Tab-separated table of C-alpha atoms in Angstrom:
chain	number	residue	atom	x	y	z
A	455	MET	CA	125.422	-96.342	-143.848
A	456	GLN	CA	122.867	-98.439	-145.753
A	457	THR	CA	121.362	-101.300	-143.745
A	458	SER	CA	120.041	-104.563	-145.180
A	459	GLN	CA	116.513	-103.259	-144.562
A	460	THR	CA	117.058	-100.082	-146.577
A	461	ARG	CA	118.672	-102.138	-149.378
A	462	ASP	CA	115.594	-104.371	-149.440
A	463	LEU	CA	113.304	-101.342	-149.646
A	464	ALA	CA	115.363	-99.804	-152.420
A	465	ASN	CA	115.198	-103.023	-154.460
A	466	SER	CA	111.508	-103.670	-153.740
A	467	ARG	CA	108.924	-104.170	-156.460
A	468	GLY	CA	106.208	-103.789	-153.900
A	469	VAL	CA	102.869	-102.119	-154.575
A	470	HIS	CA	100.769	-100.712	-151.754
A	471	ILE	CA	97.091	-100.068	-152.494
A	472	VAL	CA	94.885	-97.848	-150.337
A	473	THR	CA	91.240	-98.722	-150.990
A	474	TYR	CA	88.295	-96.464	-150.190
A	475	GLY	CA	84.597	-97.092	-150.624
A	476	CYS	CA	82.531	-99.930	-151.970
A	477	GLN	CA	83.052	-103.649	-152.340
A	478	MET	CA	83.645	-103.198	-156.043
A	479	ASN	CA	86.667	-101.054	-155.210
A	480	VAL	CA	87.985	-103.875	-153.016
A	481	TYR	CA	87.570	-106.222	-155.974
A	482	ASP	CA	89.182	-103.704	-158.354
A	483	SER	CA	92.200	-103.316	-156.070
A	484	GLY	CA	92.735	-107.061	-156.149
A	485	ARG	CA	92.519	-107.104	-159.928
A	486	MET	CA	95.071	-104.292	-160.095
A	487	LEU	CA	97.439	-106.608	-158.251
A	488	ASP	CA	96.743	-109.273	-160.859
A	489	ALA	CA	97.461	-106.793	-163.676
A	490	LEU	CA	100.786	-105.808	-162.094
A	491	ALA	CA	101.925	-109.318	-161.210
A	492	PRO	CA	103.505	-110.039	-164.644
A	493	ALA	CA	105.688	-106.948	-164.113
A	494	GLY	CA	107.044	-108.466	-160.896
A	495	PHE	CA	104.990	-106.451	-158.417
A	496	THR	CA	103.733	-107.997	-155.194
A	497	SER	CA	101.435	-106.519	-152.587
A	498	THR	CA	102.893	-104.961	-149.460
A	499	GLU	CA	101.095	-103.619	-146.417
A	500	LEU	CA	103.962	-101.191	-145.776
A	501	PRO	CA	103.964	-97.964	-147.817
A	502	GLU	CA	107.665	-97.612	-146.989
A	503	ALA	CA	108.343	-100.901	-148.813
A	504	ALA	CA	106.533	-99.924	-151.990
A	505	GLU	CA	107.813	-98.726	-155.327
A	506	LEU	CA	104.269	-97.863	-156.340
A	507	ILE	CA	101.361	-96.659	-154.192
A	508	ILE	CA	97.843	-96.606	-155.640
A	509	VAL	CA	94.963	-94.795	-153.939
A	510	ASN	CA	91.748	-96.394	-155.198
A	511	THR	CA	89.040	-93.820	-154.599
A	512	CYS	CA	85.262	-93.668	-154.142
A	513	HIS	CA	83.095	-90.687	-155.126
A	514	ILE	CA	79.909	-91.765	-153.347
A	515	ARG	CA	80.703	-90.877	-149.753
A	516	GLU	CA	80.714	-87.344	-148.416
A	517	HIS	CA	84.076	-85.550	-148.313
A	518	ALA	CA	85.648	-88.217	-150.575
A	519	THR	CA	87.792	-85.666	-152.382
A	520	GLU	CA	89.036	-84.078	-149.152
A	521	LYS	CA	90.002	-87.495	-147.786
A	522	LEU	CA	91.918	-88.195	-150.970
A	523	TYR	CA	93.994	-85.015	-150.792
A	524	SER	CA	94.708	-85.608	-147.122
A	525	GLU	CA	96.032	-89.068	-148.000
A	526	LEU	CA	98.036	-87.680	-150.905
A	527	GLY	CA	99.645	-85.114	-148.615
A	528	ARG	CA	100.955	-87.907	-146.408
A	529	LEU	CA	102.199	-89.854	-149.416
A	530	ARG	CA	103.927	-86.747	-150.798
A	531	VAL	CA	106.098	-86.624	-147.666
A	532	LEU	CA	107.084	-90.261	-148.207
A	533	GLN	CA	107.795	-89.565	-151.872
A	534	GLN	CA	110.095	-86.675	-150.976
A	535	GLU	CA	111.933	-88.769	-148.380
A	536	ARG	CA	112.461	-91.485	-150.980
A	537	ALA	CA	113.843	-88.925	-153.450
A	538	ARG	CA	116.292	-87.543	-150.873
A	539	ALA	CA	117.558	-91.102	-150.371
A	540	GLY	CA	118.172	-91.426	-154.114
A	541	GLY	CA	115.123	-93.535	-154.858
A	542	ARG	CA	111.756	-93.017	-156.448
A	543	LEU	CA	108.196	-93.582	-155.297
A	544	LEU	CA	105.415	-93.510	-157.877
A	545	ILE	CA	101.981	-92.364	-156.721
A	546	ALA	CA	98.792	-93.213	-158.617
A	547	VAL	CA	95.169	-92.216	-158.069
A	548	ALA	CA	92.578	-94.656	-159.397
A	549	GLY	CA	88.835	-95.127	-159.138
A	550	CYS	CA	85.829	-92.860	-159.333
A	551	VAL	CA	87.369	-89.629	-157.979
A	552	ALA	CA	90.161	-90.022	-160.520
A	553	GLN	CA	87.582	-90.519	-163.265
A	554	ALA	CA	85.583	-87.460	-162.217
A	555	ALA	CA	88.484	-85.118	-161.441
A	556	GLY	CA	90.961	-86.040	-164.185
A	557	GLN	CA	93.306	-83.174	-165.013
A	558	ALA	CA	91.946	-81.081	-162.139
A	559	LEU	CA	93.389	-83.633	-159.744
A	560	ARG	CA	96.767	-83.401	-161.404
A	561	ALA	CA	96.658	-79.586	-161.268
A	562	ARG	CA	96.071	-79.707	-157.519
A	563	ALA	CA	98.560	-82.514	-156.860
A	564	PRO	CA	101.165	-82.371	-159.660
A	565	TYR	CA	103.378	-84.881	-157.865
A	566	VAL	CA	100.884	-87.651	-158.670
A	567	ASP	CA	102.381	-89.767	-161.440
A	568	MET	CA	99.276	-91.562	-162.712
A	569	VAL	CA	95.555	-90.773	-162.738
A	570	PHE	CA	93.233	-93.421	-164.166
A	571	GLY	CA	89.583	-94.361	-163.931
A	572	PRO	CA	87.949	-97.663	-162.954
A	573	GLN	CA	87.593	-98.816	-166.569
A	574	SER	CA	91.307	-98.463	-167.334
A	575	TYR	CA	93.194	-100.516	-164.760
A	576	HIS	CA	93.812	-103.328	-167.241
A	577	LEU	CA	96.185	-100.818	-168.877
A	578	LEU	CA	98.284	-100.526	-165.716
A	579	PRO	CA	101.485	-102.114	-167.126
A	580	SER	CA	101.604	-99.657	-170.045
A	581	LEU	CA	100.537	-96.713	-167.873
A	582	LEU	CA	103.283	-97.606	-165.412
A	583	ALA	CA	105.899	-97.773	-168.163
A	584	ARG	CA	104.911	-94.300	-169.325
A	585	ALA	CA	105.090	-92.931	-165.769
A	586	GLN	CA	108.489	-94.527	-165.192
A	587	ALA	CA	109.688	-92.777	-168.344
A	588	GLY	CA	108.707	-89.449	-166.788
A	589	GLU	CA	105.319	-88.869	-168.425
A	590	ALA	CA	102.475	-87.415	-166.361
A	591	VAL	CA	99.798	-90.020	-167.112
A	592	THR	CA	96.049	-89.301	-167.162
A	593	GLU	CA	93.734	-92.027	-168.484
A	594	THR	CA	90.071	-91.229	-167.906
A	595	GLU	CA	88.487	-92.105	-171.240
A	596	PHE	CA	86.093	-95.024	-171.400
A	597	PRO	CA	88.034	-97.563	-173.493
A	598	ALA	CA	86.250	-99.436	-176.270
A	599	GLU	CA	87.578	-102.786	-175.082
A	600	ASP	CA	86.285	-104.682	-172.057
A	601	LYS	CA	88.954	-104.513	-169.361
A	602	PHE	CA	88.112	-108.027	-168.169
A	603	ASP	CA	89.208	-109.448	-171.526
A	604	PHE	CA	92.733	-108.156	-170.890
A	605	LEU	CA	93.257	-109.033	-167.232
A	606	PRO	CA	95.301	-112.138	-166.397
A	607	ALA	CA	93.799	-114.903	-164.316
A	608	SER	CA	94.394	-114.292	-160.632
A	609	ARG	CA	97.088	-116.368	-158.969
A	610	ARG	CA	96.542	-114.845	-155.542
A	611	ALA	CA	95.390	-116.823	-152.541
A	612	GLN	CA	91.761	-115.898	-152.038
A	613	PRO	CA	89.915	-115.010	-148.853
A	614	VAL	CA	87.210	-117.384	-147.678
A	615	SER	CA	84.647	-114.778	-148.723
A	616	ALA	CA	85.594	-113.322	-152.104
A	617	PHE	CA	84.145	-110.693	-154.453
A	618	LEU	CA	83.499	-111.133	-158.174
A	619	SER	CA	82.439	-108.235	-160.392
A	620	ILE	CA	79.866	-109.280	-163.006
A	621	GLN	CA	78.241	-105.987	-163.986
A	622	GLU	CA	79.373	-102.381	-164.062
A	623	GLY	CA	77.884	-98.999	-164.734
A	624	CYS	CA	74.367	-97.689	-164.436
A	625	ASP	CA	71.650	-96.403	-166.760
A	626	LYS	CA	69.248	-95.344	-163.985
A	627	PHE	CA	70.531	-91.766	-163.425
A	628	CYS	CA	69.261	-91.281	-159.892
A	629	SER	CA	69.348	-87.564	-159.127
A	630	PHE	CA	71.971	-87.869	-156.370
A	631	CYS	CA	74.357	-90.370	-157.955
A	632	VAL	CA	77.586	-89.967	-159.935
A	633	VAL	CA	77.957	-93.633	-160.924
A	634	PRO	CA	76.727	-93.202	-164.532
A	635	PHE	CA	79.420	-90.557	-164.989
A	636	THR	CA	82.277	-92.399	-163.274
A	637	ARG	CA	81.510	-96.047	-164.156
A	638	GLY	CA	79.707	-95.495	-167.449
A	639	ALA	CA	76.746	-97.290	-168.992
A	640	GLU	CA	75.528	-100.671	-167.768
A	641	THR	CA	77.606	-103.550	-169.091
A	642	SER	CA	77.429	-107.256	-168.240
A	643	ARG	CA	80.203	-109.817	-168.437
A	644	ALA	CA	79.629	-113.105	-170.253
A	645	ALA	CA	78.615	-116.072	-168.117
A	646	ALA	CA	81.571	-118.211	-169.260
A	647	ALA	CA	84.087	-115.607	-168.047
A	648	ILE	CA	82.270	-115.228	-164.729
A	649	LEU	CA	82.100	-118.973	-164.143
A	650	ALA	CA	85.779	-119.393	-165.012
A	651	GLU	CA	86.772	-116.662	-162.582
A	652	ALA	CA	84.524	-118.139	-159.898
A	653	GLU	CA	86.154	-121.547	-160.339
A	654	GLY	CA	89.539	-119.862	-159.950
A	655	LEU	CA	88.432	-118.118	-156.772
A	656	VAL	CA	87.244	-121.406	-155.297
A	657	ALA	CA	90.489	-123.104	-156.321
A	658	GLY	CA	92.319	-120.289	-154.529
A	659	GLY	CA	90.449	-120.872	-151.266
A	660	ALA	CA	87.122	-119.031	-151.541
A	661	ARG	CA	84.038	-120.764	-150.124
A	662	GLU	CA	81.669	-117.819	-150.542
A	663	ILE	CA	81.395	-115.481	-153.528
A	664	THR	CA	79.575	-112.156	-153.572
A	665	LEU	CA	78.617	-111.076	-157.081
A	666	LEU	CA	79.108	-107.339	-157.555
A	667	GLY	CA	77.549	-104.700	-159.748
A	668	GLN	CA	76.205	-101.186	-159.518
A	669	ASN	CA	72.889	-102.777	-160.557
A	670	VAL	CA	73.863	-106.404	-160.170
A	671	ASN	CA	70.353	-107.789	-160.608
A	672	ALA	CA	70.176	-106.054	-163.997
A	673	TRP	CA	72.917	-108.431	-165.182
A	674	HIS	CA	72.074	-110.078	-168.474
A	675	GLY	CA	74.941	-111.746	-170.260
A	676	ALA	CA	75.715	-114.282	-172.922
A	677	GLY	CA	75.094	-117.735	-171.460
A	678	THR	CA	77.229	-120.802	-172.003
A	679	ASP	CA	74.421	-122.355	-174.071
A	680	GLY	CA	74.226	-119.534	-176.591
A	681	THR	CA	71.188	-117.873	-175.026
A	682	ASN	CA	70.970	-114.669	-173.018
A	683	TRP	CA	70.908	-115.325	-169.275
A	684	GLY	CA	69.596	-113.305	-166.356
A	685	LEU	CA	71.038	-113.280	-162.856
A	686	ALA	CA	68.881	-116.186	-161.643
A	687	ARG	CA	70.293	-118.473	-164.344
A	688	LEU	CA	73.826	-117.387	-163.481
A	689	VAL	CA	73.259	-118.067	-159.782
A	690	ARG	CA	72.040	-121.578	-160.591
A	691	ALA	CA	75.159	-122.220	-162.662
A	692	LEU	CA	77.441	-120.934	-159.915
A	693	ALA	CA	75.700	-123.222	-157.416
A	694	GLY	CA	77.035	-126.159	-159.413
A	695	ILE	CA	80.693	-125.296	-158.685
A	696	ASP	CA	82.128	-127.923	-156.360
A	697	GLY	CA	83.373	-126.346	-153.129
A	698	LEU	CA	81.348	-123.133	-153.414
A	699	ALA	CA	79.202	-123.119	-150.285
A	700	ARG	CA	77.564	-119.707	-150.510
A	701	VAL	CA	76.532	-117.155	-153.130
A	702	ARG	CA	75.453	-113.551	-152.514
A	703	TYR	CA	74.937	-110.536	-154.767
A	704	THR	CA	74.912	-106.758	-154.287
A	705	THR	CA	73.811	-104.033	-155.012
A	706	SER	CA	70.294	-104.524	-156.390
A	707	HIS	CA	67.673	-102.138	-157.707
A	708	PRO	CA	64.001	-102.784	-156.887
A	709	ARG	CA	63.040	-102.420	-160.553
A	710	ASP	CA	65.251	-105.369	-161.530
A	711	MET	CA	64.016	-107.996	-159.049
A	712	SER	CA	62.553	-110.484	-161.542
A	713	ASP	CA	60.248	-113.386	-160.723
A	714	ASP	CA	62.922	-115.960	-161.581
A	715	LEU	CA	65.433	-114.255	-159.289
A	716	ILE	CA	62.923	-114.244	-156.443
A	717	GLY	CA	62.328	-117.918	-157.220
A	718	ALA	CA	66.051	-118.631	-157.021
A	719	HIS	CA	66.012	-117.447	-153.416
A	720	ALA	CA	63.464	-120.170	-152.674
A	721	GLU	CA	65.127	-122.921	-154.709
A	722	VAL	CA	68.935	-122.560	-154.605
A	723	PRO	CA	70.402	-123.579	-151.228
A	724	GLN	CA	73.715	-121.844	-151.927
A	725	LEU	CA	71.983	-118.480	-152.439
A	726	MET	CA	71.971	-116.887	-149.009
A	727	PRO	CA	68.733	-115.534	-147.506
A	728	PHE	CA	70.051	-111.981	-147.276
A	729	LEU	CA	69.306	-109.237	-149.786
A	730	HIS	CA	70.571	-105.667	-149.945
A	731	LEU	CA	67.757	-103.801	-151.701
A	732	PRO	CA	68.143	-100.001	-151.528
A	733	VAL	CA	64.927	-97.978	-151.382
A	734	GLN	CA	66.461	-94.564	-150.429
A	735	SER	CA	63.193	-92.989	-149.222
A	736	GLY	CA	59.691	-93.897	-148.091
A	737	SER	CA	58.122	-90.839	-149.719
A	738	ASP	CA	56.737	-91.200	-153.231
A	739	ARG	CA	57.372	-87.495	-153.794
A	740	MET	CA	61.029	-87.916	-152.895
A	741	LEU	CA	61.369	-91.145	-154.862
A	742	ALA	CA	60.118	-89.272	-157.935
A	743	ALA	CA	62.543	-86.409	-157.253
A	744	MET	CA	65.336	-88.956	-156.908
A	745	ASN	CA	64.323	-90.545	-160.257
A	746	ARG	CA	64.095	-93.963	-158.596
A	747	LYS	CA	61.160	-95.016	-160.836
A	748	HIS	CA	59.450	-97.029	-158.104
A	749	THR	CA	57.034	-96.074	-155.348
A	750	ALA	CA	57.059	-96.940	-151.680
A	751	GLY	CA	54.034	-99.158	-152.247
A	752	GLU	CA	55.784	-101.054	-155.031
A	753	TYR	CA	58.780	-101.580	-152.778
A	754	LEU	CA	56.587	-102.934	-149.966
A	755	ALA	CA	54.809	-105.255	-152.405
A	756	LEU	CA	58.199	-106.524	-153.589
A	757	VAL	CA	59.196	-107.236	-149.990
A	758	GLU	CA	55.998	-109.253	-149.565
A	759	ARG	CA	56.817	-111.321	-152.674
A	760	LEU	CA	60.348	-111.985	-151.439
A	761	ARG	CA	59.120	-113.078	-148.023
A	762	ALA	CA	56.456	-115.280	-149.560
A	763	ALA	CA	59.151	-117.057	-151.573
A	764	ARG	CA	61.720	-117.183	-148.769
A	765	PRO	CA	60.108	-116.496	-145.366
A	766	ASP	CA	63.431	-116.250	-143.530
A	767	ILE	CA	65.000	-113.733	-145.910
A	768	ALA	CA	66.697	-110.792	-144.184
A	769	LEU	CA	66.692	-107.392	-145.839
A	770	SER	CA	69.139	-104.535	-145.890
A	771	SER	CA	68.744	-101.157	-147.561
A	772	ASP	CA	70.141	-97.673	-148.193
A	773	PHE	CA	68.507	-94.427	-147.097
A	774	ILE	CA	69.298	-90.830	-147.999
A	775	VAL	CA	67.871	-88.122	-145.756
A	776	GLY	CA	67.757	-84.441	-146.630
A	777	HIS	CA	67.479	-84.774	-150.393
A	778	PRO	CA	66.568	-81.358	-151.835
A	779	GLY	CA	62.915	-80.627	-151.206
A	780	GLU	CA	62.434	-83.208	-148.460
A	781	THR	CA	59.812	-82.063	-145.966
A	782	GLU	CA	59.199	-83.380	-142.468
A	783	ALA	CA	56.232	-85.314	-143.878
A	784	ASP	CA	58.505	-86.925	-146.491
A	785	PHE	CA	60.942	-87.895	-143.780
A	786	GLU	CA	58.177	-89.336	-141.610
A	787	ALA	CA	57.130	-91.462	-144.596
A	788	THR	CA	60.646	-92.891	-144.646
A	789	LEU	CA	60.415	-93.769	-140.960
A	790	GLY	CA	57.053	-95.382	-141.671
A	791	LEU	CA	58.479	-97.574	-144.425
A	792	ILE	CA	61.343	-98.654	-142.170
A	793	ARG	CA	58.867	-99.658	-139.467
A	794	ALA	CA	56.733	-101.524	-142.013
A	795	VAL	CA	59.632	-103.588	-143.406
A	796	GLY	CA	61.856	-104.254	-140.397
A	797	PHE	CA	65.444	-104.350	-141.659
A	798	ALA	CA	68.217	-106.643	-140.464
A	799	GLN	CA	70.693	-103.860	-141.174
A	800	ALA	CA	70.879	-100.763	-143.346
A	801	PHE	CA	73.081	-97.873	-144.404
A	802	SER	CA	71.903	-94.285	-144.069
A	803	PHE	CA	73.458	-91.035	-145.194
A	804	LYS	CA	72.892	-87.305	-145.292
A	805	TYR	CA	72.374	-86.056	-148.807
A	806	SER	CA	75.493	-84.372	-150.131
A	807	ALA	CA	75.683	-82.699	-153.521
A	808	ARG	CA	77.821	-84.303	-156.213
A	809	PRO	CA	78.954	-82.047	-159.077
A	810	GLY	CA	77.241	-82.923	-162.324
A	811	THR	CA	74.236	-84.610	-160.739
A	812	ARG	CA	70.713	-83.233	-161.175
A	813	ALA	CA	70.033	-82.917	-157.451
A	814	ALA	CA	73.007	-80.600	-157.006
A	815	GLU	CA	71.198	-78.001	-159.113
A	816	LEU	CA	67.773	-78.306	-157.476
A	817	ASP	CA	66.131	-75.662	-155.346
A	818	GLY	CA	65.142	-76.582	-151.812
A	819	GLN	CA	68.542	-77.638	-150.493
A	820	ILE	CA	68.085	-78.729	-146.873
A	821	ASP	CA	69.818	-77.003	-143.978
A	822	GLU	CA	72.709	-79.054	-142.607
A	823	ALA	CA	71.361	-79.035	-139.062
A	824	VAL	CA	68.064	-80.487	-140.284
A	825	LYS	CA	69.899	-83.229	-142.172
A	826	VAL	CA	71.947	-84.114	-139.098
A	827	GLU	CA	68.847	-84.296	-136.909
A	828	ARG	CA	66.959	-86.477	-139.391
A	829	LEU	CA	69.926	-88.767	-139.891
A	830	GLY	CA	70.153	-89.275	-136.134
A	831	ARG	CA	66.500	-90.283	-135.961
A	832	VAL	CA	66.651	-92.698	-138.870
A	833	GLN	CA	69.853	-94.288	-137.616
A	834	ALA	CA	68.382	-94.786	-134.140
A	835	LEU	CA	65.404	-96.635	-135.634
A	836	LEU	CA	67.604	-98.750	-137.905
A	837	ARG	CA	69.931	-99.557	-135.003
A	838	ASP	CA	66.966	-100.729	-132.920
A	839	GLN	CA	65.795	-102.950	-135.759
A	840	GLN	CA	69.245	-104.455	-136.261
A	841	PHE	CA	69.523	-105.188	-132.540
A	842	ALA	CA	66.061	-106.782	-132.526
A	843	PHE	CA	66.965	-108.950	-135.525
A	844	ASN	CA	70.175	-110.083	-133.859
A	845	GLN	CA	68.420	-110.751	-130.565
A	846	ALA	CA	65.964	-113.020	-132.368
A	847	THR	CA	68.927	-115.209	-133.315
A	848	ALA	CA	69.972	-115.782	-129.684
A	849	GLY	CA	69.404	-119.373	-128.587
A	850	ARG	CA	69.210	-120.689	-132.147
A	851	ILE	CA	71.715	-122.979	-133.876
A	852	VAL	CA	72.846	-121.433	-137.168
A	853	PRO	CA	75.414	-122.404	-139.829
A	854	VAL	CA	78.477	-120.147	-139.646
A	855	LEU	CA	81.140	-119.897	-142.346
A	856	PHE	CA	84.461	-119.366	-140.539
A	857	THR	CA	86.481	-116.627	-142.218
A	858	GLY	CA	89.474	-116.008	-139.928
A	859	PRO	CA	90.799	-115.114	-136.490
A	860	GLY	CA	88.527	-113.295	-134.053
A	861	ARG	CA	89.180	-110.350	-131.812
A	862	ARG	CA	90.841	-112.290	-129.021
A	863	ASP	CA	93.303	-115.157	-128.646
A	864	GLY	CA	91.683	-118.477	-129.469
A	865	GLN	CA	88.719	-116.790	-131.109
A	866	MET	CA	87.429	-117.292	-134.623
A	867	SER	CA	85.113	-115.113	-136.651
A	868	GLY	CA	82.531	-116.035	-139.227
A	869	ARG	CA	79.231	-115.063	-140.788
A	870	THR	CA	75.734	-116.452	-140.562
A	871	PRO	CA	73.632	-116.821	-143.724
A	872	TYR	CA	72.172	-113.416	-142.800
A	873	LEU	CA	75.623	-111.776	-142.922
A	874	GLN	CA	75.789	-111.348	-139.138
A	875	PRO	CA	79.367	-111.424	-137.755
A	876	VAL	CA	79.886	-114.153	-135.147
A	877	HIS	CA	82.821	-114.381	-132.702
A	878	LEU	CA	83.470	-117.531	-130.691
A	879	GLN	CA	86.139	-119.826	-129.292
A	880	ALA	CA	87.082	-122.295	-132.014
A	881	PRO	CA	90.216	-123.867	-133.523
A	882	SER	CA	91.899	-122.050	-136.423
A	883	ARG	CA	91.721	-125.196	-138.569
A	884	LEU	CA	88.063	-124.380	-139.181
A	885	VAL	CA	88.811	-121.443	-141.503
A	886	GLY	CA	86.847	-122.064	-144.686
A	887	GLU	CA	84.493	-124.563	-143.120
A	888	VAL	CA	80.864	-124.261	-142.113
A	889	GLY	CA	80.048	-125.103	-138.504
A	890	ARG	CA	76.768	-125.104	-136.657
A	891	VAL	CA	76.936	-122.587	-133.829
A	892	ARG	CA	74.556	-122.010	-130.968
A	893	ILE	CA	74.157	-118.240	-130.588
A	894	THR	CA	74.549	-117.299	-126.939
A	895	GLU	CA	74.492	-113.498	-126.990
A	896	ALA	CA	73.467	-110.776	-129.426
A	897	PHE	CA	74.715	-107.218	-129.791
A	898	VAL	CA	73.840	-104.455	-132.239
A	899	GLY	CA	76.629	-105.357	-134.650
A	900	SER	CA	77.620	-108.937	-133.880
A	901	LEU	CA	76.858	-112.239	-132.179
A	902	THR	CA	78.739	-114.635	-129.929
A	903	GLY	CA	78.188	-118.365	-129.749
A	904	THR	CA	79.330	-121.882	-128.976
A	905	LEU	CA	80.502	-124.303	-131.631
A	906	MET	CA	78.702	-127.611	-131.962
A	907	LEU	CA	81.830	-129.552	-132.878
A	908	GLU	CA	80.034	-132.618	-134.153
A	909	GLU	CA	78.214	-130.412	-136.689
A	910	VAL	CA	81.278	-129.101	-138.599
A	911	THR	CA	81.063	-129.696	-142.354
A	912	ALA	CA	83.772	-129.442	-144.960
């Protein structure tokens, strides 16, 4: 006997999106929802309530492909159950693994209905129509048109802290990285389109916008005045949007930190004093092997310039240990750079080979046990630095942007200008507002505090 719940599921136009990886994938998943909205699809958190499930993949992290096939195995069971009940569940794989694997993915998982790369999701309505007609769809070419020109304006309610993609692709060809092959060459959106989308995000409830790009500080787009703008000029324009309290950008490359962008950190109040600036290694020999095109000394000099312009700026970075050819001396140089800079937080990874990248073919691959040991040492140092940075905040009053409920009843969560999570007792009406909070206790990954109620600002 069919219940009302099973009838609802059978009639659903729900889409469930599983998102792996970077912030740009989070943004892309949201834009997929926008692309599907004209076809009557709405987001659902329940896979069982979905007519379409999209797995948006990342190729950067280790074991990304294995995680994908594990997820697809679970979805295959749901697809078969739906078929036995007389219904149909479409499964799609999107993102960078889809772009890299293409037909090989379909050969391994023939029950997947659609495979498409990160430059093709504006085609989702037509891809979906083809899949519904029974075609096995693979779309991994780099289209000539700019996907952003074909996406509808978002009508979704926005989180307090929203993402906005302004630049995609990479021309740097670091030895370990697949991004140039999965996201393509560097492209920059026009300033007018970015500003219009930002205004829409703010109208939808966003108070903070993080600008995204594989090399976001390499952004150079057509300005609204007919000239070519750089990121600093764009940041200044965004700061003029009424209701936008905070601006951030990620991920940056040291080679693209221009003088005017450093100056913007000193001069634009909305630009937060937190910068993610990956260095990857402290060894010049390894930096050359990685094709980073900067030295450790140049990175340290850049840090000095940033701190001269904005003394309170907090820095984050990425580190890869165990790149082919890395010696103990190279690794010690990385530890030395970390000690010299003092990071507020950082991400660190064992090197893992990516097919098609130059490093995958190099001699001198490092033993796994050595990589694990080095990663443990670098993470311990970075953890100590993050804890020290957080401890230095204890006792201070800092502005916190409230983003939503906290971990416990009556709690709220928010972020400091330095991207530190803060949990404290506060009323839920403060979501989207900035309140001054006295930090009472610091942990490795978060802070707690007390709200200064008279200091809340709209």
